C-alpha atoms as an extended CHARMM CRD file, in Angstrom:
* protein
*
        97  EXT
         1         1  UNK       CA            -47.4040000000      -37.5480000000      -30.1100000000  PROA      1               0.0000000000
         2         2  UNK       CA            -44.4220000000      -35.1560000000      -31.2090000000  PROA      2               0.0000000000
         3         3  UNK       CA            -41.6990000000      -36.1750000000      -28.9410000000  PROA      3               0.0000000000
         4         4  UNK       CA            -39.7220000000      -33.0010000000      -29.7310000000  PROA      4               0.0000000000
         5         5  UNK       CA            -42.0150000000      -30.9430000000      -27.7550000000  PROA      5               0.0000000000
         6         6  UNK       CA            -41.7340000000      -32.7440000000      -24.3690000000  PROA      6               0.0000000000
         7         7  UNK       CA            -40.7380000000      -36.3470000000      -23.5220000000  PROA      7               0.0000000000
         8         8  UNK       CA            -42.8070000000      -35.9350000000      -20.4460000000  PROA      8               0.0000000000
         9         9  UNK       CA            -46.0150000000      -35.7500000000      -22.4320000000  PROA      9               0.0000000000
        10        10  UNK       CA            -45.0960000000      -39.4020000000      -23.6450000000  PROA      10              0.0000000000
        11        11  UNK       CA            -44.5940000000      -40.5790000000      -19.9620000000  PROA      11              0.0000000000
        12        12  UNK       CA            -47.7300000000      -38.8790000000      -18.7700000000  PROA      12              0.0000000000
        13        13  UNK       CA            -49.8820000000      -40.4680000000      -21.8030000000  PROA      13              0.0000000000
        14        14  UNK       CA            -48.4150000000      -44.0020000000      -21.1390000000  PROA      14              0.0000000000
        15        15  UNK       CA            -49.1740000000      -43.5840000000      -17.6270000000  PROA      15              0.0000000000
        16        16  UNK       CA            -52.9390000000      -42.5240000000      -18.1340000000  PROA      16              0.0000000000
        17        17  UNK       CA            -53.2490000000      -45.0540000000      -21.0230000000  PROA      17              0.0000000000
        18        18  UNK       CA            -52.2960000000      -47.9530000000      -18.0120000000  PROA      18              0.0000000000
        19        19  UNK       CA            -54.6000000000      -46.5020000000      -15.4530000000  PROA      19              0.0000000000
        20        20  UNK       CA            -57.2450000000      -46.4120000000      -17.6480000000  PROA      20              0.0000000000
        21        21  UNK       CA            -56.7280000000      -50.0870000000      -18.1560000000  PROA      21              0.0000000000
        22        22  UNK       CA            -56.3960000000      -50.3310000000      -14.3520000000  PROA      22              0.0000000000
        23        23  UNK       CA            -57.7850000000      -47.6150000000      -12.0460000000  PROA      23              0.0000000000
        24        24  UNK       CA            -55.6270000000      -48.9400000000       -9.0650000000  PROA      24              0.0000000000
        25        25  UNK       CA            -52.4660000000      -48.5040000000      -11.0530000000  PROA      25              0.0000000000
        26        26  UNK       CA            -50.0780000000      -46.0070000000       -9.1870000000  PROA      26              0.0000000000
        27        27  UNK       CA            -47.3250000000      -43.6350000000      -10.0210000000  PROA      27              0.0000000000
        28        28  UNK       CA            -45.1110000000      -45.9220000000       -7.8490000000  PROA      28              0.0000000000
        29        29  UNK       CA            -46.0520000000      -48.8290000000      -10.1750000000  PROA      29              0.0000000000
        30        30  UNK       CA            -45.4680000000      -47.0500000000      -13.1490000000  PROA      30              0.0000000000
        31        31  UNK       CA            -42.1210000000      -46.1510000000      -11.7830000000  PROA      31              0.0000000000
        32        32  UNK       CA            -41.2950000000      -49.8180000000      -10.9530000000  PROA      32              0.0000000000
        33        33  UNK       CA            -42.2510000000      -50.7000000000      -14.5390000000  PROA      33              0.0000000000
        34        34  UNK       CA            -39.8520000000      -48.2150000000      -15.8610000000  PROA      34              0.0000000000
        35        35  UNK       CA            -37.0230000000      -48.9560000000      -13.3550000000  PROA      35              0.0000000000
        36        36  UNK       CA            -37.0040000000      -45.7230000000      -12.1250000000  PROA      36              0.0000000000
        37        37  UNK       CA            -37.7140000000      -44.5560000000       -8.2950000000  PROA      37              0.0000000000
        38        38  UNK       CA            -40.8500000000      -43.1160000000       -7.7570000000  PROA      38              0.0000000000
        39        39  UNK       CA            -39.7610000000      -39.9110000000       -6.1240000000  PROA      39              0.0000000000
        40        40  UNK       CA            -37.6950000000      -39.5990000000       -9.3390000000  PROA      40              0.0000000000
        41        41  UNK       CA            -40.6110000000      -40.0540000000      -11.7710000000  PROA      41              0.0000000000
        42        42  UNK       CA            -42.7140000000      -37.8720000000       -9.9220000000  PROA      42              0.0000000000
        43        43  UNK       CA            -40.0320000000      -34.7980000000      -10.0730000000  PROA      43              0.0000000000
        44        44  UNK       CA            -39.5940000000      -35.5570000000      -13.7420000000  PROA      44              0.0000000000
        45        45  UNK       CA            -43.1790000000      -35.4220000000      -14.3040000000  PROA      45              0.0000000000
        46        46  UNK       CA            -43.5100000000      -32.0960000000      -12.3450000000  PROA      46              0.0000000000
        47        47  UNK       CA            -40.3230000000      -30.8120000000      -14.4220000000  PROA      47              0.0000000000
        48        48  UNK       CA            -38.4060000000      -30.2800000000      -11.1470000000  PROA      48              0.0000000000
        49        49  UNK       CA            -35.4630000000      -32.7400000000      -12.7660000000  PROA      49              0.0000000000
        50        50  UNK       CA            -34.8790000000      -34.2260000000      -16.1720000000  PROA      50              0.0000000000
        51        51  UNK       CA            -34.1410000000      -37.9740000000      -16.7760000000  PROA      51              0.0000000000
        52        52  UNK       CA            -30.5590000000      -38.5040000000      -17.3380000000  PROA      52              0.0000000000
        53        53  UNK       CA            -29.7020000000      -39.9840000000      -20.9290000000  PROA      53              0.0000000000
        54        54  UNK       CA            -28.8890000000      -43.3450000000      -19.2830000000  PROA      54              0.0000000000
        55        55  UNK       CA            -32.0200000000      -43.4970000000      -17.4180000000  PROA      55              0.0000000000
        56        56  UNK       CA            -34.0500000000      -42.3360000000      -20.5800000000  PROA      56              0.0000000000
        57        57  UNK       CA            -32.4310000000      -45.4930000000      -22.2240000000  PROA      57              0.0000000000
        58        58  UNK       CA            -33.6740000000      -47.7130000000      -19.4490000000  PROA      58              0.0000000000
        59        59  UNK       CA            -37.1690000000      -45.9510000000      -19.7970000000  PROA      59              0.0000000000
        60        60  UNK       CA            -37.3890000000      -46.5840000000      -23.4220000000  PROA      60              0.0000000000
        61        61  UNK       CA            -36.1410000000      -50.0510000000      -23.1250000000  PROA      61              0.0000000000
        62        62  UNK       CA            -39.0810000000      -50.5610000000      -20.4240000000  PROA      62              0.0000000000
        63        63  UNK       CA            -41.8010000000      -48.9800000000      -22.8810000000  PROA      63              0.0000000000
        64        64  UNK       CA            -40.8140000000      -51.3910000000      -25.8280000000  PROA      64              0.0000000000
        65        65  UNK       CA            -40.1500000000      -48.5160000000      -28.1850000000  PROA      65              0.0000000000
        66        66  UNK       CA            -38.8990000000      -49.0420000000      -31.5410000000  PROA      66              0.0000000000
        67        67  UNK       CA            -35.3840000000      -47.8870000000      -32.2930000000  PROA      67              0.0000000000
        68        68  UNK       CA            -36.5810000000      -44.7450000000      -34.0810000000  PROA      68              0.0000000000
        69        69  UNK       CA            -38.8640000000      -43.8800000000      -31.2920000000  PROA      69              0.0000000000
        70        70  UNK       CA            -36.1650000000      -44.4340000000      -28.6430000000  PROA      70              0.0000000000
        71        71  UNK       CA            -33.8130000000      -42.0440000000      -30.4700000000  PROA      71              0.0000000000
        72        72  UNK       CA            -36.4120000000      -39.4320000000      -30.6810000000  PROA      72              0.0000000000
        73        73  UNK       CA            -37.1480000000      -39.9370000000      -26.9400000000  PROA      73              0.0000000000
        74        74  UNK       CA            -33.4820000000      -39.7550000000      -26.2420000000  PROA      74              0.0000000000
        75        75  UNK       CA            -33.2440000000      -36.5560000000      -28.4480000000  PROA      75              0.0000000000
        76        76  UNK       CA            -36.0880000000      -35.0070000000      -26.5720000000  PROA      76              0.0000000000
        77        77  UNK       CA            -34.6250000000      -35.8640000000      -22.8640000000  PROA      77              0.0000000000
        78        78  UNK       CA            -31.2950000000      -34.4820000000      -24.1750000000  PROA      78              0.0000000000
        79        79  UNK       CA            -33.1130000000      -31.0540000000      -25.5560000000  PROA      79              0.0000000000
        80        80  UNK       CA            -34.9420000000      -30.8230000000      -22.2500000000  PROA      80              0.0000000000
        81        81  UNK       CA            -31.6310000000      -31.2800000000      -20.0230000000  PROA      81              0.0000000000
        82        82  UNK       CA            -29.4100000000      -28.7400000000      -22.3860000000  PROA      82              0.0000000000
        83        83  UNK       CA            -30.7620000000      -25.5140000000      -20.7510000000  PROA      83              0.0000000000
        84        84  UNK       CA            -30.2100000000      -26.9140000000      -17.3090000000  PROA      84              0.0000000000
        85        85  UNK       CA            -26.8530000000      -28.1020000000      -17.9830000000  PROA      85              0.0000000000
        86        86  UNK       CA            -26.0600000000      -24.6110000000      -19.1320000000  PROA      86              0.0000000000
        87        87  UNK       CA            -27.1570000000      -23.0610000000      -16.0990000000  PROA      87              0.0000000000
        88        88  UNK       CA            -25.1670000000      -25.1620000000      -14.0300000000  PROA      88              0.0000000000
        89        89  UNK       CA            -21.8230000000      -24.4080000000      -15.8470000000  PROA      89              0.0000000000
        90        90  UNK       CA            -19.5320000000      -22.3610000000      -13.6740000000  PROA      90              0.0000000000
        91        91  UNK       CA            -19.5620000000      -18.7220000000      -14.0560000000  PROA      91              0.0000000000
        92        92  UNK       CA            -15.8530000000      -18.5890000000      -15.5740000000  PROA      92              0.0000000000
        93        93  UNK       CA            -17.3030000000      -21.0320000000      -18.2320000000  PROA      93              0.0000000000
        94        94  UNK       CA            -20.1150000000      -18.8680000000      -18.9660000000  PROA      94              0.0000000000
        95        95  UNK       CA            -18.0690000000      -15.6470000000      -19.6000000000  PROA      95              0.0000000000
        96        96  UNK       CA            -17.5560000000      -14.8820000000      -23.3990000000  PROA      96              0.0000000000
        97        97  UNK       CA            -13.7320000000      -14.8800000000      -24.4400000000  PROA      97              0.0000000000
């Protein structure tokens, strides 16, 4: 899986993998295992919100990522958050100088 495309795919694949092993495994249980609230995980997976870098570090640790994979995951989270952060900047900061 290429993390550069979208870190959410990694989360979805991991959730589905766990669900295949246990059909009763819920999104709430996955969120608990990742130390993220269920509502936050749901919003992230539906692309309404991005993970913060701090939360992404927690998730990478919970998923047992290697250092290299964790770095890729954090980069992908940062990349996804960048357009949202630019959109939230005050208007006077967006204007060319």
